[in-house]
Tab-separated table of C-alpha atoms in Angstrom:
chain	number	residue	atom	x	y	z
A	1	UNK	CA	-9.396	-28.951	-7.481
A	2	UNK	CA	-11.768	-26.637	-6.845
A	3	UNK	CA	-13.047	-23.536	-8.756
A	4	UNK	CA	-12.672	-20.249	-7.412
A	5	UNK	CA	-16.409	-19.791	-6.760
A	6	UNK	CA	-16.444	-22.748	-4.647
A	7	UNK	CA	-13.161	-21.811	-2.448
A	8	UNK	CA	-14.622	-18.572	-1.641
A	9	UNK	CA	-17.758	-19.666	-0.728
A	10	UNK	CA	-15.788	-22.127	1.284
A	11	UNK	CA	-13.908	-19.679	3.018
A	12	UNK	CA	-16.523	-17.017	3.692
A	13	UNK	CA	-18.522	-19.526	5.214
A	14	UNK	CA	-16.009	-20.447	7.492
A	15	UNK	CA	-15.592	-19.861	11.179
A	16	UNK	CA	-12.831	-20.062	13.697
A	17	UNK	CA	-15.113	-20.875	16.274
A	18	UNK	CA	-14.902	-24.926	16.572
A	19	UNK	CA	-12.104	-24.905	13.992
A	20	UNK	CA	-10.724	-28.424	14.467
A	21	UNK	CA	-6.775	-28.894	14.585
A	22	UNK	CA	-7.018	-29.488	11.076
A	23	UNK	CA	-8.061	-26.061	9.836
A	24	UNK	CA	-4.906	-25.006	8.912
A	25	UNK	CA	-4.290	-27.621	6.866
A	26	UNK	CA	-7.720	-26.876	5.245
A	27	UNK	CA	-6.731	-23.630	4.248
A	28	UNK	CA	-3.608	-23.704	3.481
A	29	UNK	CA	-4.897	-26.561	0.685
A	30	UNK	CA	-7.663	-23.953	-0.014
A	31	UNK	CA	-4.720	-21.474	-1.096
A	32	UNK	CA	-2.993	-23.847	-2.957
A	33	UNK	CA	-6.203	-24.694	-4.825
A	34	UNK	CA	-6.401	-20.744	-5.669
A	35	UNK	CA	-2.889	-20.740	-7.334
A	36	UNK	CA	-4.091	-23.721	-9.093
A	37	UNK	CA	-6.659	-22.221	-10.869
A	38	UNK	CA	-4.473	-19.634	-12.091
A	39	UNK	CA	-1.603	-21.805	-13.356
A	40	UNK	CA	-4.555	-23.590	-15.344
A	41	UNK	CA	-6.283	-20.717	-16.571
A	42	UNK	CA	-3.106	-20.179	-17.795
A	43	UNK	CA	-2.451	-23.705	-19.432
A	44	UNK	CA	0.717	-24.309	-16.921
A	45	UNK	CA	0.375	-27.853	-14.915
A	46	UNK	CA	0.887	-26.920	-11.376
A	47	UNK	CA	3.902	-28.105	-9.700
A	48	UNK	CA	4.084	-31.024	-6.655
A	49	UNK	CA	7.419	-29.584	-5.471
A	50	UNK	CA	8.032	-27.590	-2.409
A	51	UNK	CA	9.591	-24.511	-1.312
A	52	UNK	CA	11.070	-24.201	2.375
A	53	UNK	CA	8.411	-26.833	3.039
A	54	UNK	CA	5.641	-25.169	1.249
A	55	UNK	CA	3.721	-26.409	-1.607
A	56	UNK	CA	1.943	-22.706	-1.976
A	57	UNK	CA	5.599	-20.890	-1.876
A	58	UNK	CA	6.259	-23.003	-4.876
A	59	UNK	CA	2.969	-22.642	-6.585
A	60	UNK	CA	3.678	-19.001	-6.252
A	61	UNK	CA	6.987	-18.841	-7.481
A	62	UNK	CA	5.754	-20.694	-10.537
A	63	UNK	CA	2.444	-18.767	-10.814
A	64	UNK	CA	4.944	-15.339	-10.726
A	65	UNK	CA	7.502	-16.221	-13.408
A	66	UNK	CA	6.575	-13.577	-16.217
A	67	UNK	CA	3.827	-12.181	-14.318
A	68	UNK	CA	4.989	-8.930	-12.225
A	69	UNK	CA	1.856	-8.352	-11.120
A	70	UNK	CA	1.405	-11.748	-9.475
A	71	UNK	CA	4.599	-10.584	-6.692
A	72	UNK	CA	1.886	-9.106	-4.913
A	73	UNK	CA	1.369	-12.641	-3.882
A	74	UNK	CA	3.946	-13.524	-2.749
A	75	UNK	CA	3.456	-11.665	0.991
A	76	UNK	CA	0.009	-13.232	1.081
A	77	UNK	CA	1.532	-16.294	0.185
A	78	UNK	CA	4.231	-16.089	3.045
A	79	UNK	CA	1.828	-15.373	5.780
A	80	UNK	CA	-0.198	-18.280	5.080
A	81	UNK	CA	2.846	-20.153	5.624
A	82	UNK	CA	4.019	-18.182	8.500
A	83	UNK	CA	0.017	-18.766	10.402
A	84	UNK	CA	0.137	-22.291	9.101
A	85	UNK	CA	3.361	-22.727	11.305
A	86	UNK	CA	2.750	-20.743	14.104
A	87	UNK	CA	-0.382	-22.621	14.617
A	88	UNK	CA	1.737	-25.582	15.041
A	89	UNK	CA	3.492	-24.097	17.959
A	90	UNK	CA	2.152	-23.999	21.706
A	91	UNK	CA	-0.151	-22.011	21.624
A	92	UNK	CA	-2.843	-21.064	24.382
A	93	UNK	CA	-6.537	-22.000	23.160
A	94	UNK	CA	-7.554	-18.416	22.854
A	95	UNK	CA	-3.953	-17.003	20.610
A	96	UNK	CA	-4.513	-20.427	18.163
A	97	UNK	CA	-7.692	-19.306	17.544
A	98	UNK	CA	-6.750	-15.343	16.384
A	99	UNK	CA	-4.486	-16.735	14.590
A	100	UNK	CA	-6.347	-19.218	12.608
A	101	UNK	CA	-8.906	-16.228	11.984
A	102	UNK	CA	-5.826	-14.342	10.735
A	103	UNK	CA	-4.879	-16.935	8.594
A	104	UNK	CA	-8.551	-17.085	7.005
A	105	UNK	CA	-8.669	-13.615	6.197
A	106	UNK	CA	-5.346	-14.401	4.312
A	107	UNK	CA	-6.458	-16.768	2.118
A	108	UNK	CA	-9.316	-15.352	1.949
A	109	UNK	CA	-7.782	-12.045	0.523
A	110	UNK	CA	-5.812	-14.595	-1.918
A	111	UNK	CA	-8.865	-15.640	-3.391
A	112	UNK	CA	-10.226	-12.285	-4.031
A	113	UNK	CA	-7.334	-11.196	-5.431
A	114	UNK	CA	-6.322	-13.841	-7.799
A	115	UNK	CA	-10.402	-14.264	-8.284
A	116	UNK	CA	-10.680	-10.375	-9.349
A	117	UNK	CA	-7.372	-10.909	-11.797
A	118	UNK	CA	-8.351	-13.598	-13.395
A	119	UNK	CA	-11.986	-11.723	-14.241
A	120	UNK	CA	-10.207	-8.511	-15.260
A	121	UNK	CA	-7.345	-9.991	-17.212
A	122	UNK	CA	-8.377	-7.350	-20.200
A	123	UNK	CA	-9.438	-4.546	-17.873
A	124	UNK	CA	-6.047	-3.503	-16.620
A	125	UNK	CA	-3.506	-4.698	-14.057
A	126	UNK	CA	-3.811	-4.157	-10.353
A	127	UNK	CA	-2.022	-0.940	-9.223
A	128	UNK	CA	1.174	-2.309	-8.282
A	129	UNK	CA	1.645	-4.136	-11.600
A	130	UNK	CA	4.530	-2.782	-13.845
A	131	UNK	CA	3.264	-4.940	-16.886
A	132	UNK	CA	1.129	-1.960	-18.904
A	133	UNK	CA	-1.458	-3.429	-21.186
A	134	UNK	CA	-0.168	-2.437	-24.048
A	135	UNK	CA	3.728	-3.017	-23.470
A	136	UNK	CA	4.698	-1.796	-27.652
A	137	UNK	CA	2.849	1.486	-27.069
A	138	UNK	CA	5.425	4.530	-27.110
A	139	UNK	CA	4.463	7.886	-28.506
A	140	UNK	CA	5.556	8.703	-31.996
A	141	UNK	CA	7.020	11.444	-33.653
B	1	UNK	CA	24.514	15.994	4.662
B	2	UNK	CA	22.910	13.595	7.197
B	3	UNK	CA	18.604	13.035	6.339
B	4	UNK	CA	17.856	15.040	9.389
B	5	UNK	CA	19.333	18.182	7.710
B	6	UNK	CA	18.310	17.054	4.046
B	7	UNK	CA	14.771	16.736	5.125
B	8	UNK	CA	14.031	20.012	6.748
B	9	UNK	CA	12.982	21.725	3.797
B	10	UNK	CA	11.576	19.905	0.929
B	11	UNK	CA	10.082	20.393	-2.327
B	12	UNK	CA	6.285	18.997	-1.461
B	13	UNK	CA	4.525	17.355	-4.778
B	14	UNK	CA	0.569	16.345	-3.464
B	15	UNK	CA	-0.330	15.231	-6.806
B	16	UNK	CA	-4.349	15.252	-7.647
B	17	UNK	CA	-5.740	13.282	-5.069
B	18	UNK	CA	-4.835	15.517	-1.900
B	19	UNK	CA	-6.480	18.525	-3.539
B	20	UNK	CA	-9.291	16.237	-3.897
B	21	UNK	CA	-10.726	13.349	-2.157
B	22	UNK	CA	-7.359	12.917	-0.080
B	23	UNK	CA	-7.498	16.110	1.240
B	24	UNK	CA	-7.138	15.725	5.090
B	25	UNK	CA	-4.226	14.103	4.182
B	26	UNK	CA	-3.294	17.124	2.776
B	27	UNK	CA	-4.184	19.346	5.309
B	28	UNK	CA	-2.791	17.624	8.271
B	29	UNK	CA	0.904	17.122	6.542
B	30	UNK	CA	1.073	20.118	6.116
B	31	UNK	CA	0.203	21.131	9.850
B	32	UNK	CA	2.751	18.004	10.853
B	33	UNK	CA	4.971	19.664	9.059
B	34	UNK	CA	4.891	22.905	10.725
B	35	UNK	CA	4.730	22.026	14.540
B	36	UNK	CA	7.473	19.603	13.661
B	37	UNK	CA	9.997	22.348	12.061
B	38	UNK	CA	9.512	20.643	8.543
B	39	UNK	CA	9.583	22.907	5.654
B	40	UNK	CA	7.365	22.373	2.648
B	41	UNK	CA	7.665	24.124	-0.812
B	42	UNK	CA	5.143	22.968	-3.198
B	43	UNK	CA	6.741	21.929	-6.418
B	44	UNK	CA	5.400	24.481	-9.131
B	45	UNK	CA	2.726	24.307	-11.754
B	46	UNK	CA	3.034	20.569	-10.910
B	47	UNK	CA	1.236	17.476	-13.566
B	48	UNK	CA	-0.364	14.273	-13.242
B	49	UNK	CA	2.441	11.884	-12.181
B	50	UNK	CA	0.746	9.295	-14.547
B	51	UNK	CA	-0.946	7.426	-12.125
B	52	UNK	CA	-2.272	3.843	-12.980
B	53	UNK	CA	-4.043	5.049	-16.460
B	54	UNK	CA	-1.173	6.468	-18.105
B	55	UNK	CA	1.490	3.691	-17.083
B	56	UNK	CA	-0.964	1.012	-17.498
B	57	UNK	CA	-1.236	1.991	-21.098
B	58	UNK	CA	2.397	3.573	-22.053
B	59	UNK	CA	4.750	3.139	-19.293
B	60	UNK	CA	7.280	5.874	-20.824
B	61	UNK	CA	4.489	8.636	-20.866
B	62	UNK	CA	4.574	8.216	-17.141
B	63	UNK	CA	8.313	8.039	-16.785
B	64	UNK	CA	8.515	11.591	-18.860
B	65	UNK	CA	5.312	13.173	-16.278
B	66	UNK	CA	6.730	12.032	-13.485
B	67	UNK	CA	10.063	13.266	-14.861
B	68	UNK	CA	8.944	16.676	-15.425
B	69	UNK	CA	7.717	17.375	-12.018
B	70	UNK	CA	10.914	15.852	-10.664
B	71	UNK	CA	13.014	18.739	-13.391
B	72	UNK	CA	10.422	21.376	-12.056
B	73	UNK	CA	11.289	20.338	-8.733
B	74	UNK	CA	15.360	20.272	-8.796
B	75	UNK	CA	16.269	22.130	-11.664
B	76	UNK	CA	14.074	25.011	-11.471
B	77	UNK	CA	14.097	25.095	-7.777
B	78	UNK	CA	16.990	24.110	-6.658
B	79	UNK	CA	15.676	21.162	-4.651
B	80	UNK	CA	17.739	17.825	-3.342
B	81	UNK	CA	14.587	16.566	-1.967
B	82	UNK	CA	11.023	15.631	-3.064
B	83	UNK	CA	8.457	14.378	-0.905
B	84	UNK	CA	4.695	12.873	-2.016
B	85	UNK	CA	2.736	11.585	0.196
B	86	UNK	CA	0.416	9.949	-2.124
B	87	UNK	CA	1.313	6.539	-2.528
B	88	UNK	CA	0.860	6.513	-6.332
B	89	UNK	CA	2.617	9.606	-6.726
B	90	UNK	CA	5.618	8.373	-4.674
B	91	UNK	CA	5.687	4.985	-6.550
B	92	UNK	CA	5.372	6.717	-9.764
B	93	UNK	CA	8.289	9.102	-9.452
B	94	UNK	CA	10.644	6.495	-8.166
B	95	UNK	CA	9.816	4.127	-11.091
B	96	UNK	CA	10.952	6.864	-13.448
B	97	UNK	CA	14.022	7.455	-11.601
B	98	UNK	CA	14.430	3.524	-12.387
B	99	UNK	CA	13.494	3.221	-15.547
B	100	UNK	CA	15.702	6.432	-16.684
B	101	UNK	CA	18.723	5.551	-14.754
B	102	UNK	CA	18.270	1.608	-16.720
B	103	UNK	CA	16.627	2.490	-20.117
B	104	UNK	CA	17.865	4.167	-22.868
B	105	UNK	CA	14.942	4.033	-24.535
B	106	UNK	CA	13.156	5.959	-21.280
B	107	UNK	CA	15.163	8.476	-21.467
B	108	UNK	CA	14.968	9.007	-25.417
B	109	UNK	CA	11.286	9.458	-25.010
B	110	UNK	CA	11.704	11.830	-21.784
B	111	UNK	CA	14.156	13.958	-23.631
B	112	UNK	CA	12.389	14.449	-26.941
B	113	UNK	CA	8.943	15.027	-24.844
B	114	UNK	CA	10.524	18.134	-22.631
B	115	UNK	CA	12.365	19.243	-25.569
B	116	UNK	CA	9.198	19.421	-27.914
B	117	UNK	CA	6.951	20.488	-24.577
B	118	UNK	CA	10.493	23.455	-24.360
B	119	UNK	CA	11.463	22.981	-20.837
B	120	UNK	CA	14.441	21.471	-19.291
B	121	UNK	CA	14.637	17.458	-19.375
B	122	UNK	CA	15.414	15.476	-15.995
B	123	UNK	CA	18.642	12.908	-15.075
B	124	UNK	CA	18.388	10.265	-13.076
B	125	UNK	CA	19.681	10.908	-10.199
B	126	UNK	CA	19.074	14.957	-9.587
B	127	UNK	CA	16.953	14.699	-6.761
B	128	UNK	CA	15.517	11.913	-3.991
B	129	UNK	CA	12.141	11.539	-3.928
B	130	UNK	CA	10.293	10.202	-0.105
B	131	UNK	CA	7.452	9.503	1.200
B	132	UNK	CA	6.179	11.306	3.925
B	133	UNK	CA	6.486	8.510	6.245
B	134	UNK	CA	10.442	8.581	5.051
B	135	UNK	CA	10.162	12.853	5.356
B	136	UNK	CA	8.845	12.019	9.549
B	137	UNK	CA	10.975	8.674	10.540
B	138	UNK	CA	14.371	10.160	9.008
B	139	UNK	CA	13.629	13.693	9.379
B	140	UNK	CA	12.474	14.096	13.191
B	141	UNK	CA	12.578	10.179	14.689
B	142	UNK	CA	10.828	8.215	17.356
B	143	UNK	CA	12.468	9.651	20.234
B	144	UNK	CA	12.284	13.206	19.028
B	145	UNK	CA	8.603	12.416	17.940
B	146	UNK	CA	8.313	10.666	21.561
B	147	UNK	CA	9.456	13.851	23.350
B	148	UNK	CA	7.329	16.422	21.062
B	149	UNK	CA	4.172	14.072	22.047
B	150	UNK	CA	1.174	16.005	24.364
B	151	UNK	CA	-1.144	13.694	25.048
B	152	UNK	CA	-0.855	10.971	22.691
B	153	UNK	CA	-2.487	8.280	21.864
B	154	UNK	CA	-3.349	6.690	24.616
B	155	UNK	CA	-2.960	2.987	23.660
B	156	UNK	CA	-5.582	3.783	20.779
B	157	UNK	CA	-5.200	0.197	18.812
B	158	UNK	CA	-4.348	0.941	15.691
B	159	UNK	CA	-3.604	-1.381	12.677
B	160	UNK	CA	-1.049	0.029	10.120
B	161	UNK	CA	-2.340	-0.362	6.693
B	162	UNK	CA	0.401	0.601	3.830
B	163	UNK	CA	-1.545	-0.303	0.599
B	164	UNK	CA	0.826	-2.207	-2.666
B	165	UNK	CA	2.597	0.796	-3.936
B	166	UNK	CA	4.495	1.443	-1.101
B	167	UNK	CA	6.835	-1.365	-1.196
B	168	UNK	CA	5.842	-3.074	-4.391
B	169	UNK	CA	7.231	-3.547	-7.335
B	170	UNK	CA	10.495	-4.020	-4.494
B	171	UNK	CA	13.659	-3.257	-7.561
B	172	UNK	CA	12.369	0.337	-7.835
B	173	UNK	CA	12.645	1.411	-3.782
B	174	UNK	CA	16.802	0.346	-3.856
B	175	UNK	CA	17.043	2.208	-0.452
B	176	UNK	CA	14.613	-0.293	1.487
B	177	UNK	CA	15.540	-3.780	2.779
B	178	UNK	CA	19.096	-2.251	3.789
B	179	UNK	CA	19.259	-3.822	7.307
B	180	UNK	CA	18.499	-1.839	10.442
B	181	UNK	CA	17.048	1.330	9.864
B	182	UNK	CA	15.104	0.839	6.210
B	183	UNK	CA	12.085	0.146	5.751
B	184	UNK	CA	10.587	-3.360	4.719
B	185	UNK	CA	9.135	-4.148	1.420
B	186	UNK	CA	7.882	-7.205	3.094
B	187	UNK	CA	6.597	-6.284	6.677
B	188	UNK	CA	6.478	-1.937	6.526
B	189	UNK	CA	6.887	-0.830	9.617
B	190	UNK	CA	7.787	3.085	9.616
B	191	UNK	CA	4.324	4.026	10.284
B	192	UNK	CA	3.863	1.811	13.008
B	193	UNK	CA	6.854	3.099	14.374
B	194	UNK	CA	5.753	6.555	13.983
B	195	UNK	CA	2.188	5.859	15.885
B	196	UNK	CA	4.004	3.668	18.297
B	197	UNK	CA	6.296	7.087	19.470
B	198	UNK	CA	2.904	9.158	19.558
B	199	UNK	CA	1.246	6.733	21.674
B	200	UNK	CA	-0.932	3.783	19.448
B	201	UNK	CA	-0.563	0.785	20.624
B	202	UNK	CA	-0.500	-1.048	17.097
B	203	UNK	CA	-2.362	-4.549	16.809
B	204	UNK	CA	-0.472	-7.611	14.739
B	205	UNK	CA	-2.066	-6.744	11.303
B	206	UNK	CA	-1.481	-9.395	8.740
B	207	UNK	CA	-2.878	-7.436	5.772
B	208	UNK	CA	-0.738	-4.405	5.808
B	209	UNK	CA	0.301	-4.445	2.233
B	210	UNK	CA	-2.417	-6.611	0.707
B	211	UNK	CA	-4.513	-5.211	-2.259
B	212	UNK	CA	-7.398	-2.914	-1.639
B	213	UNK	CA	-8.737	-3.309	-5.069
B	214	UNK	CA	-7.959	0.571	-5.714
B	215	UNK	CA	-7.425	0.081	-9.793
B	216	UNK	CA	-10.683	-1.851	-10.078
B	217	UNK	CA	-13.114	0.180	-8.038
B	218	UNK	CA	-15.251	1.377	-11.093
B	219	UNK	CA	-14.612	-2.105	-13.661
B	220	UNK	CA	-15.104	-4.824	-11.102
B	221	UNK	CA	-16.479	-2.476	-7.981
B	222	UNK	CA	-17.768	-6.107	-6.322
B	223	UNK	CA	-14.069	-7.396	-6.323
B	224	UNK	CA	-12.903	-4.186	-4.522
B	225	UNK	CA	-15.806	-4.263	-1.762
B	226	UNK	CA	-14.998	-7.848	-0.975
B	227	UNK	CA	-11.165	-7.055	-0.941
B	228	UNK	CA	-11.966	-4.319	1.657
B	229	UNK	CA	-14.466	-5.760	3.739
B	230	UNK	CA	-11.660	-8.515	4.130
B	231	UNK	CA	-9.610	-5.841	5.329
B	232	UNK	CA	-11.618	-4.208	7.734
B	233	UNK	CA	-12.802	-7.357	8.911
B	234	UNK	CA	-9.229	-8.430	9.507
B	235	UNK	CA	-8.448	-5.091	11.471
B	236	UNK	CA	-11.428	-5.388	13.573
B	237	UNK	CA	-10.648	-9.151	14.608
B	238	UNK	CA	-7.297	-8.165	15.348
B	239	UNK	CA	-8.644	-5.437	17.898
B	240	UNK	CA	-8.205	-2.407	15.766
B	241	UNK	CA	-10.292	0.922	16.850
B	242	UNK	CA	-8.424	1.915	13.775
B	243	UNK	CA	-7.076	1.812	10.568
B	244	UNK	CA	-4.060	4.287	9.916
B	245	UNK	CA	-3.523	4.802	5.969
B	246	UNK	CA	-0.708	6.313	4.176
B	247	UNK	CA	-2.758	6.766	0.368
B	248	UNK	CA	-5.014	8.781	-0.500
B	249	UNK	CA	-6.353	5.761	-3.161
B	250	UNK	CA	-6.565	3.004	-0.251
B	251	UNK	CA	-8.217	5.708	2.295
B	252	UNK	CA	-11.275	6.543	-0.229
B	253	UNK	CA	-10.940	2.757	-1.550
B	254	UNK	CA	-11.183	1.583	2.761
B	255	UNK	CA	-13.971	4.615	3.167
B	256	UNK	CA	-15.938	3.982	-0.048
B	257	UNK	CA	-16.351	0.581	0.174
B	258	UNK	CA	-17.330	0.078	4.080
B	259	UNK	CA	-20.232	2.504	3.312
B	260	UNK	CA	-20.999	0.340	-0.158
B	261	UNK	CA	-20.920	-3.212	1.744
B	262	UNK	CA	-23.414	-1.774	4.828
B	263	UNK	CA	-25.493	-0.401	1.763
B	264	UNK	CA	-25.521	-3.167	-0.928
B	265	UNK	CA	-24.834	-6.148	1.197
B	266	UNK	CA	-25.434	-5.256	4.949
B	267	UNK	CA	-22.122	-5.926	6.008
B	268	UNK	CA	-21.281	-3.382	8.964
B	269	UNK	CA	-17.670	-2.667	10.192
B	270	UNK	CA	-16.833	0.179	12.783
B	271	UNK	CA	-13.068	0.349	12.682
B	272	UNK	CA	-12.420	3.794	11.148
B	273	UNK	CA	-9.644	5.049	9.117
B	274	UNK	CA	-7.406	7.962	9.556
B	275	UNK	CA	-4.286	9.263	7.972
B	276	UNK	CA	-1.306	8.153	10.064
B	277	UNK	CA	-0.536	12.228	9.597
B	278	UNK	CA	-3.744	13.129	11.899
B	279	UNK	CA	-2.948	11.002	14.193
B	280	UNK	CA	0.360	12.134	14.641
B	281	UNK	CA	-1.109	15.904	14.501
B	282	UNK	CA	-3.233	14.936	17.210
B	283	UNK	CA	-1.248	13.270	19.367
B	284	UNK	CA	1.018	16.497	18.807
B	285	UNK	CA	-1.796	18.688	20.278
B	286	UNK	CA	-3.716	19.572	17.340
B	287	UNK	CA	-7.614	19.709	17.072
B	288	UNK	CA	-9.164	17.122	14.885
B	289	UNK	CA	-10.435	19.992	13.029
B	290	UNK	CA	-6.934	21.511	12.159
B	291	UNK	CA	-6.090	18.008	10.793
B	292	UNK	CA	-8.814	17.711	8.782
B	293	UNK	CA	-10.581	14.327	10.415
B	294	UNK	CA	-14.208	15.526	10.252
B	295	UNK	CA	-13.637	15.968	6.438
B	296	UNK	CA	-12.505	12.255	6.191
B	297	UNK	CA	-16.098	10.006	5.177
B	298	UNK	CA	-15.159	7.569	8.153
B	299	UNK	CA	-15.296	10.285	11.188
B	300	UNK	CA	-13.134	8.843	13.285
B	301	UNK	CA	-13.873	11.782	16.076
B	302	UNK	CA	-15.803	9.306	18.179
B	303	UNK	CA	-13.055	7.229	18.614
B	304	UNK	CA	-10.687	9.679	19.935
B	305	UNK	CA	-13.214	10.920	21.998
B	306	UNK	CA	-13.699	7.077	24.012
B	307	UNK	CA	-10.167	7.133	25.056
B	308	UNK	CA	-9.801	11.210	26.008
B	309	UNK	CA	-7.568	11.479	22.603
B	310	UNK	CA	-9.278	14.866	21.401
């Protein structure tokens, strides 16, 4: 697996221009490797199984149990899936290539995202988080 | 009563950020409003709604702010209605409707606060809060919208950019995902279909609800800068001239950090972003002026100017 510095460096440096009919396999794999750092930052093992054919819908589902703020992923998470398939339609040349660029700039936002939570786990949640930081907290008196 | 009479005249709560950085969002709802017939009565000696700082570190604090301005709003004025436009506003208030219509505890706190603070405490349920993309769709409609138009928007390519509080956390907007008509926690589209009746042609944005790094902006500002760039980068390679916005938090966030990344990293992006309300005032035949877009950092003027818009 690799670390989270290494996938984004991966993916910025990335281009659609050339991009071989495996790229969406390579990112989609790059997106699963981003939910697996967070599942082991967070001492979980992540899963093998699938959801609706998707290794990264399960990933998420287990990366979100307990964690509202993690949701957030899960439209990220979908579009991947949803460029990852539509790449494997027929396509025309020019279309498969916008949409492989769309699909980088997905996985590209995952890793920024998960990247930036995983630095500021004591800072405070991302806005549309319902977890506060401290949940006990309730005025007194 | 059916939404189109409900939504005529509203009690209008624009929370801190449109009197401040947000406001030409400000400004041009308010002259939507009036060419469109939509009435606006600014909630009195409104408060802080909570925002992120107060919920992130006691949730029931917010609930009882956001509860106050919604007693202010329908108890002392006698409104059914309350719109805010500010995402963070909006999300706020309908979390508190949640959490006091589901926790006891919620609404223990909210009455002893308004009791000890000696004003009247709020019940779930006493008023609706919308956004203003709710207070436009449901209140006047495409085809009204369509037929009000002069000019429009010419095919101006727009990408539709809604920001996470919109939709997100989904259990506290009960009134989306409802089939045919509702909006979408997971693909938004009343603002596209808003700029779509005024005349945008509206690109196929993939990012419209992803993160803009808002909350982190001053603890982790690098995080935020990449998570915008990614954006803008996004809307650009999907043909947007623009970026319509529907916060005042992702505007400033999409503004701040395109100027930060040309500065600090030499990144350039051109799209520019605009409220989805001055676009709609333009395409309704107001100046750019009137709706405040030479006040917005990214001065989209330019861009209306290519395609005869303004």
């Amino acid at each position: 697996m690799r670390t989270i510095a290494a996938i984004e460096e991966w993916v910025e440096g990335w281009s659609p221009e050339g991009a071989s009919a495996a790229a969406p396999g390579e990112l989609l794999a790059a997106a699963e490797d981003v939910l697996e750092n967070w599942l082991q930052a967070h001492n979980r093992t992540p899963t093998r199984k699938t959801k609706e054919g998707f290794r990264l819908l399960a990933l998420h589902s287990q990366a979100a149990r307990g964690d509202p703020s993690f949701n957030a992923c899960r439209e990220t998470c979908r579009e991947a899936a949803y460029r990852y398939n539509l790449a494997a339609t027929e396509l025309a040349p020019a279309e498969w290539r916008v949409n492989i660029a769309t699909m980088r700039r997905v996985v590209q936002h995952l890793v920024y995202f998960v990247g930036g939570k995983l630095r500021n786990a004591q800072l405070g949640e991302f806005c549309c988080a319902s977890r506060p930081i401290r949940a006990d907290a309730v005025l007194e008196g | 009563m059916d939404k189109k009479q409900a939504y005529k005249k509203v009690a209008y709560y624009p929370g801190c950020a449109l009197e401040g950085s947000g406001h030409g969002y400000n400004k041009s709802t308010k002259a939507v409003g009036k060419k469109l017939g939509l009435e606006l009565e600014e909630v009195k000696n409104w408060n802080c709604c909570g925002a992120m700082e107060v919920k992130n570190i006691d949730p029931k604090i917010q609930t009882y702010l956001s509860a106050r301005v919604m007693n202010i709003a329908a108890n002392e004025m006698g409104h059914d209605v309350v719109m805010a436009p500010c995402n963070g506003c909006y999300h706020n208030l309908k979390k508190a409707e949640y959490d006091l219509a589901h926790d006891e505890s919620s609404r223990e706190v909210t009455d002893r606060l308004s009791s000890k603070a000696g004003h009247g405490t709020y019940e779930a349920g006493q008023i609706e809060t919308i956004h203003a993309l709710d207070w436009i769709k449901d209140g006047i409609g495409e085809d009204e919208l369509r037929r009000r138009v002069k000019g429009g928007l010419k095919g101006l390519k727009v990408a539709n950019y809604y920001g996470c509080m919109y939709t997100r956390p989904r259990h506290i907007f009960p009134e989306k995902d409802q089939g045919p008509g509702s909006e979408s926690t997971s693909k938004p589209h009343f603002m596209d279909d808003l700029l779509a009746a005024a005349g945008a042609e509206n690109v196929d944005f993939a990012l419209k609800t992803a993160c803009c790094g808002g909350a982190h902006t001053l603890s982790d500002k690098d995080t935020s800068t990449k998570l915008v760039v990614n954006i803008l980068k996004a809307a650009e390679e999907a043909g947007a001239e623009v970026i319509a916005t529907e916060c005042p938090t992702c505007h400033a966030g999409l503004e701040m950090h395109q100027v930060r990344a040309e500065k600090e990293f030499g990144i350039k992006t051109n799209v520019k972003m605009m409220y989805f309300t001055q676009l709609l005032g333009v395409a309704l035949g107001l100046s750019p002026r009137k709706v405040g877009i030479p006040e917005n950092a990214s001065d989209g003027r330019a861009a209306l100017r290519a395609r005869a818009i303004a």
